[in-house]
Coordinates of C-alpha atoms and ligand atoms in Angstrom, one line a residue:
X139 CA 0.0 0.0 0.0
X140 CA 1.4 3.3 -0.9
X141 CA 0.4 7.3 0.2
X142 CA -0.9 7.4 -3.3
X143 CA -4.4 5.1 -2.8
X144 CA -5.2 7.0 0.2
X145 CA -8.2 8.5 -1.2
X146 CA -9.3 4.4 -1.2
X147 CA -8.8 3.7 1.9
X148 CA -11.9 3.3 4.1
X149 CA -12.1 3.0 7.5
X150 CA -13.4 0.5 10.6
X151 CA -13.3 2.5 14.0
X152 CA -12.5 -1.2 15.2
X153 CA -9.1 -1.5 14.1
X154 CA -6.1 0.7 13.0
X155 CA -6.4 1.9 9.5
X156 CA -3.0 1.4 7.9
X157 CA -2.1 4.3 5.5
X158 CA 1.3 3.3 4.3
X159 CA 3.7 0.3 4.1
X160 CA 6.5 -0.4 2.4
X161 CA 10.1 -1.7 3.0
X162 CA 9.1 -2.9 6.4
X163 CA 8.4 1.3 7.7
X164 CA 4.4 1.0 8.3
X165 CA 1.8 4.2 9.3
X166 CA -1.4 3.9 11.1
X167 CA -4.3 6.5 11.9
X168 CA -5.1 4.9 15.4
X169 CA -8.8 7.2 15.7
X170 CA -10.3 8.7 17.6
X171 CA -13.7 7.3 17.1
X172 CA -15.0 10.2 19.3
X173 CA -18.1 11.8 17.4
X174 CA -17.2 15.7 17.9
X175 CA -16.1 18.3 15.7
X176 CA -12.7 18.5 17.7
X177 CA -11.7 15.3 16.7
X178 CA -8.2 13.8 17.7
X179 CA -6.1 12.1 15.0
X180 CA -3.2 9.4 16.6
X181 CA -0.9 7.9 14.7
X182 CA 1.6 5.2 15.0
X183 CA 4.5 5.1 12.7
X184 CA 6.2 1.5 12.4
X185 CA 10.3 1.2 12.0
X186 CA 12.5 -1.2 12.4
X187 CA 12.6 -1.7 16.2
X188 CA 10.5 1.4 17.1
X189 CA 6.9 1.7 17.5
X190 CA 6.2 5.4 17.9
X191 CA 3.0 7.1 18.6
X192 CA 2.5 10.7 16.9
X193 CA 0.3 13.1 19.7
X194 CA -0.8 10.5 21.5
X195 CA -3.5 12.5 23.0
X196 CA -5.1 13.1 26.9
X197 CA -6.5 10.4 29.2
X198 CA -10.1 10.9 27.5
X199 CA -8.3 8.6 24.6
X200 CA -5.9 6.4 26.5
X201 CA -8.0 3.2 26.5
X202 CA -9.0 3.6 22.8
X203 CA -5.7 4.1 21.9
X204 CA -3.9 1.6 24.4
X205 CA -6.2 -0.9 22.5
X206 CA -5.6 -0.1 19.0
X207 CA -2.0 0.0 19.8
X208 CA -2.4 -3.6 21.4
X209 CA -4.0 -4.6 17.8
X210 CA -0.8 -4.1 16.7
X211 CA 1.8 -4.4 19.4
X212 CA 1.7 -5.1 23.4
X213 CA 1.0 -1.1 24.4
X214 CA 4.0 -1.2 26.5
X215 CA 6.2 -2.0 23.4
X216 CA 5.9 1.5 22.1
X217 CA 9.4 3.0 22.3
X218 CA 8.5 7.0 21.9
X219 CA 6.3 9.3 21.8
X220 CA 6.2 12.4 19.5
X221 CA 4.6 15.6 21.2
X222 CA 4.2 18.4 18.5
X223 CA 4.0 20.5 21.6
X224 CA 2.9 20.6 25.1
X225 CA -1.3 20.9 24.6
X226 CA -3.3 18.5 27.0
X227 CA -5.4 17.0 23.6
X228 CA -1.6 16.0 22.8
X229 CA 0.3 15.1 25.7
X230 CA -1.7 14.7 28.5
X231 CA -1.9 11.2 28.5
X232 CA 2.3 11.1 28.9
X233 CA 2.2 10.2 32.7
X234 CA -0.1 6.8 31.5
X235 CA 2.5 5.8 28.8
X236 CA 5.5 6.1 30.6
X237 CA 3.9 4.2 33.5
X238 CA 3.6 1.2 30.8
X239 CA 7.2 1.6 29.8
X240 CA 9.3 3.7 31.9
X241 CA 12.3 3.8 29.2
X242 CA 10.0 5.9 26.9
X243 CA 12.1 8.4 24.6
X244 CA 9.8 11.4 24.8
X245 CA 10.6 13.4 21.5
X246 CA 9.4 17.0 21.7
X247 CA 10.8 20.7 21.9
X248 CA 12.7 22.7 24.8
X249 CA 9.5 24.7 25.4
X250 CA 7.4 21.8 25.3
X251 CA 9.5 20.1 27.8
X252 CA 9.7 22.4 30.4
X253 CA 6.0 22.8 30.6
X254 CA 5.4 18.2 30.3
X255 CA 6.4 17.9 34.4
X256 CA 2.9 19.8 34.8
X257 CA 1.3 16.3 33.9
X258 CA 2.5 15.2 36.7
X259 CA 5.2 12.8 35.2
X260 CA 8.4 11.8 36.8
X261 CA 11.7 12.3 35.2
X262 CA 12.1 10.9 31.3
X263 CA 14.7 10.1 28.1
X264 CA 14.2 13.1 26.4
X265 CA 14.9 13.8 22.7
X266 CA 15.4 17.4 21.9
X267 CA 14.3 18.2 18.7
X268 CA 16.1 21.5 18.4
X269 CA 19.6 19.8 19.2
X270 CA 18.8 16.8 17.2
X271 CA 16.6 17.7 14.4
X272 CA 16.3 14.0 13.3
X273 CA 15.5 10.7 15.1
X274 CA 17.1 7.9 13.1
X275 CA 14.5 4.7 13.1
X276 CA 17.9 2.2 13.4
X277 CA 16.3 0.5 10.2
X278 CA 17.8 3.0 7.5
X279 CA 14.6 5.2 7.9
X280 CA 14.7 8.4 9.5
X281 CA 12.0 11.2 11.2
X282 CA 13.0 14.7 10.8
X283 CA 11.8 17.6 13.1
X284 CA 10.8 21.2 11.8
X285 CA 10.0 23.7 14.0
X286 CA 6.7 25.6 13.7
X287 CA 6.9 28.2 15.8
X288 CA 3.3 30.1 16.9
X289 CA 1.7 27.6 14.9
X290 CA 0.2 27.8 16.9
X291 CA 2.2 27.1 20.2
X292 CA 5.6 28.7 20.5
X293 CA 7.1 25.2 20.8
X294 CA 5.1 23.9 17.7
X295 CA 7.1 21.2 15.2
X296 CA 6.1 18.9 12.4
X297 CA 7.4 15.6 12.1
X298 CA 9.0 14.5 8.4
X299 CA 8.7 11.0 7.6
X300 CA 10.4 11.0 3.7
X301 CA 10.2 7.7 3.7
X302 CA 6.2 7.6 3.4
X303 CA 6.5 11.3 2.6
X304 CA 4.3 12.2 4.8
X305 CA 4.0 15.6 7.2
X306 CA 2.6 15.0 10.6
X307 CA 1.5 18.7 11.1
X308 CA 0.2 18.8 14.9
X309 CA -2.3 21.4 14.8
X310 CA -1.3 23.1 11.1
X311 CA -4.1 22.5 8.9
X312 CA -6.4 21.1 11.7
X313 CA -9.7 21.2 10.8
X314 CA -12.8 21.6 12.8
X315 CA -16.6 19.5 11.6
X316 CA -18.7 17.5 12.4
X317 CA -18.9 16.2 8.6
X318 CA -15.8 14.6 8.9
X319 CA -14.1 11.8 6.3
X320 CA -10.6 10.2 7.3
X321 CA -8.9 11.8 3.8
X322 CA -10.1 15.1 2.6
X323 CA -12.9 15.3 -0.3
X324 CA -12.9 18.8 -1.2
X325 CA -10.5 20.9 -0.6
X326 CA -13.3 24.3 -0.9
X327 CA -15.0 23.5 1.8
X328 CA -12.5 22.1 4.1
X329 CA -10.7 24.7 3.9
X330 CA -14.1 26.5 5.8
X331 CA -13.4 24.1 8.3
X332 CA -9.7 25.1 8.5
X333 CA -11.1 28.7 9.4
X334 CA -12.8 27.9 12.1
X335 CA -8.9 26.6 13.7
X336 CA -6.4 28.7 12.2
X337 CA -8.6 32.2 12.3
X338 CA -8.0 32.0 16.1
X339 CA -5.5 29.6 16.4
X340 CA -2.5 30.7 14.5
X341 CA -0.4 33.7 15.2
X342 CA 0.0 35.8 12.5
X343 CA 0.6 35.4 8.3
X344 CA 4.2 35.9 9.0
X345 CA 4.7 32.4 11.2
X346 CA 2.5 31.0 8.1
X347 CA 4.4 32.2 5.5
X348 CA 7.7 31.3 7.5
X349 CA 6.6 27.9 8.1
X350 CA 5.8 27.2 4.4
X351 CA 9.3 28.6 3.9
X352 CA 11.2 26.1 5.4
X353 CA 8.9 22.9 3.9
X354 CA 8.0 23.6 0.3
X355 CA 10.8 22.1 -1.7
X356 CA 10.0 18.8 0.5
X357 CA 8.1 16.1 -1.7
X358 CA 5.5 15.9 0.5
X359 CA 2.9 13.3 -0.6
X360 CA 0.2 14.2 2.3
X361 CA -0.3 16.4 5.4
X362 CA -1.4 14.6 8.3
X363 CA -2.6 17.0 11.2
X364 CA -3.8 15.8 14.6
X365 CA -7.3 17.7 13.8
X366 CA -9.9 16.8 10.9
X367 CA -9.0 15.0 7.8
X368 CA -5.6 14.2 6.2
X369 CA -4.6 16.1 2.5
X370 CA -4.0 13.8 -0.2
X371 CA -1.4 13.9 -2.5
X372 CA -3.9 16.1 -5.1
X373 CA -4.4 18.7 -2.4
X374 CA -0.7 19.1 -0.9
X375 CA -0.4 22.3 -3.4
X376 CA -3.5 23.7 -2.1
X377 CA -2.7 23.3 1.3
X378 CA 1.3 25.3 0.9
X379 CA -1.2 28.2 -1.0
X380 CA -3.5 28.1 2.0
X381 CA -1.0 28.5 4.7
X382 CA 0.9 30.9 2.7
X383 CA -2.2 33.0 1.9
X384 CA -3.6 32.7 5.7
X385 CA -4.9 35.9 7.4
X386 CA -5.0 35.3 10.9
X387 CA -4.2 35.9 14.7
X388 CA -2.6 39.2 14.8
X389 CA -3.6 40.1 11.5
X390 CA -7.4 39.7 12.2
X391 CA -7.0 41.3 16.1
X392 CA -4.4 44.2 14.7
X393 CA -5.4 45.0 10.8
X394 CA -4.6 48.6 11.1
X395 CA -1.0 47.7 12.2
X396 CA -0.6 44.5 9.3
Ligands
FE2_538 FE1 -2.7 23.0 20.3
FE2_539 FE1 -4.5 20.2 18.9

């Protein structure tokens, strides 16, 4: 199965939908299931020896995930964690993961880190994604870390997987509906539903425009955010114009001053 049939793939809420696999490096959406228009996305990217879990999510998710994980491999088996930054919807589960394995890397960003002992977790093996801007899978696959900065956290990064080509974008491009499909239809009106987010969410055009910068020579083959509905291949283009093109935050709050 390749990135480029994702517009095929349907989905049972009873097991992990896999959304790429090849040369042994495998990527699964995990849910959530949970009916809302704030929907969670988890993912679980297979390599080699590591079984890591993309914004795992808060304890309101723990069980589903812990048992689409154990479809998979024995939850405990998971070897890290990536935390696009330090938000409770992402990272708030943390203190139930490490209890399952205590030798959990915790890959996230200086700011995010200083703020995870708030969860009330003990001390951990910490991979700074600033000093070590890729994580290398130990199977000839690596993930590499861009920082997003006010996008919309100050300790926001995305995660590069070139081997599916795939962008794990933490909250960049989240979506919010209740109309939701796993892959994006129509890239109109979803980007509506990427209003409701970014409009708020996001700090200015600048951070936008800055982030697009640094990420569109990459050939990414779909944007996977922890919010609403993954971009396919066909939509990647729309989604760089998007970003680039994004009025928001500051802008909005402060037009006389833009
Ligand atoms: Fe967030
Ligand atoms: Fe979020």
């Amino acid at each position: 199965m390749s990135s480029s049939i994702l517009s095929e793939i349907s989905v049972d809420m009873s097991q992990p939908t896999l959304l790429f696999s090849e040369d042994g490096h495998k990527v699964y959406w995990l849910g959530i299931s949970h009916q809302t228009a704030f929907r969670c996305n988890v993912y679980l990217i297979h390599s080699g020896e590591h079984y890591i879990l993309v914004d795992p999510g808060s304890p309101l998710h723990t069980a589903q995930v812990q048992q689409r994980v154990a479809q998979i491999i024995e939850p405990a088996c998971i070897t890290a964690l990536v935390l696009c930054h330090q938000d409770p919807d992402v990272a708030a589960s943390l203190p139930a993961w490490l209890e399952l394995n205590p030798d959990l890397c915790i890959i996230t960003s200086p700011r995010a880190h200083v703020l995870l002992p708030h969860y009330g977790c003990a001390d951990y093996r910490y991979h700074d994604i600033e000093q070590h801007p890729v994580f290398d899978c130990g199977d000839g696959h690596e993930l590499h870390f861009i920082t997003a900065s006010h996008l919309h956290s100050p300790a926001a990064f995305a995660t590069w997987d070139p081997c599916a080509g795939f962008l794990f974008s933490g909250d960049i491009w989240a979506a919010l509906s209740l109309d939701w499909t796993l892959v994006c239809q129509d890239f109109a009106s979803h980007s509506q539903n990427m209003n409701m987010f970014h409009m708020d969410y996001m700090a200015s055009n600048i951070a936008a425009r800055g982030f697009v910068h640094k990420i569109e020579n990459l050939p990414i083959k779909a944007i996977l955010p922890q919010h609403g509905s993954i971009i396919p291949p066909d939509m990647v283009v729309d989604a760089l114009r998007y970003l680039k093109n994004l009025q928001c935050g500051t802008d909005i709050l402060y037009p006389e001053l833009s």
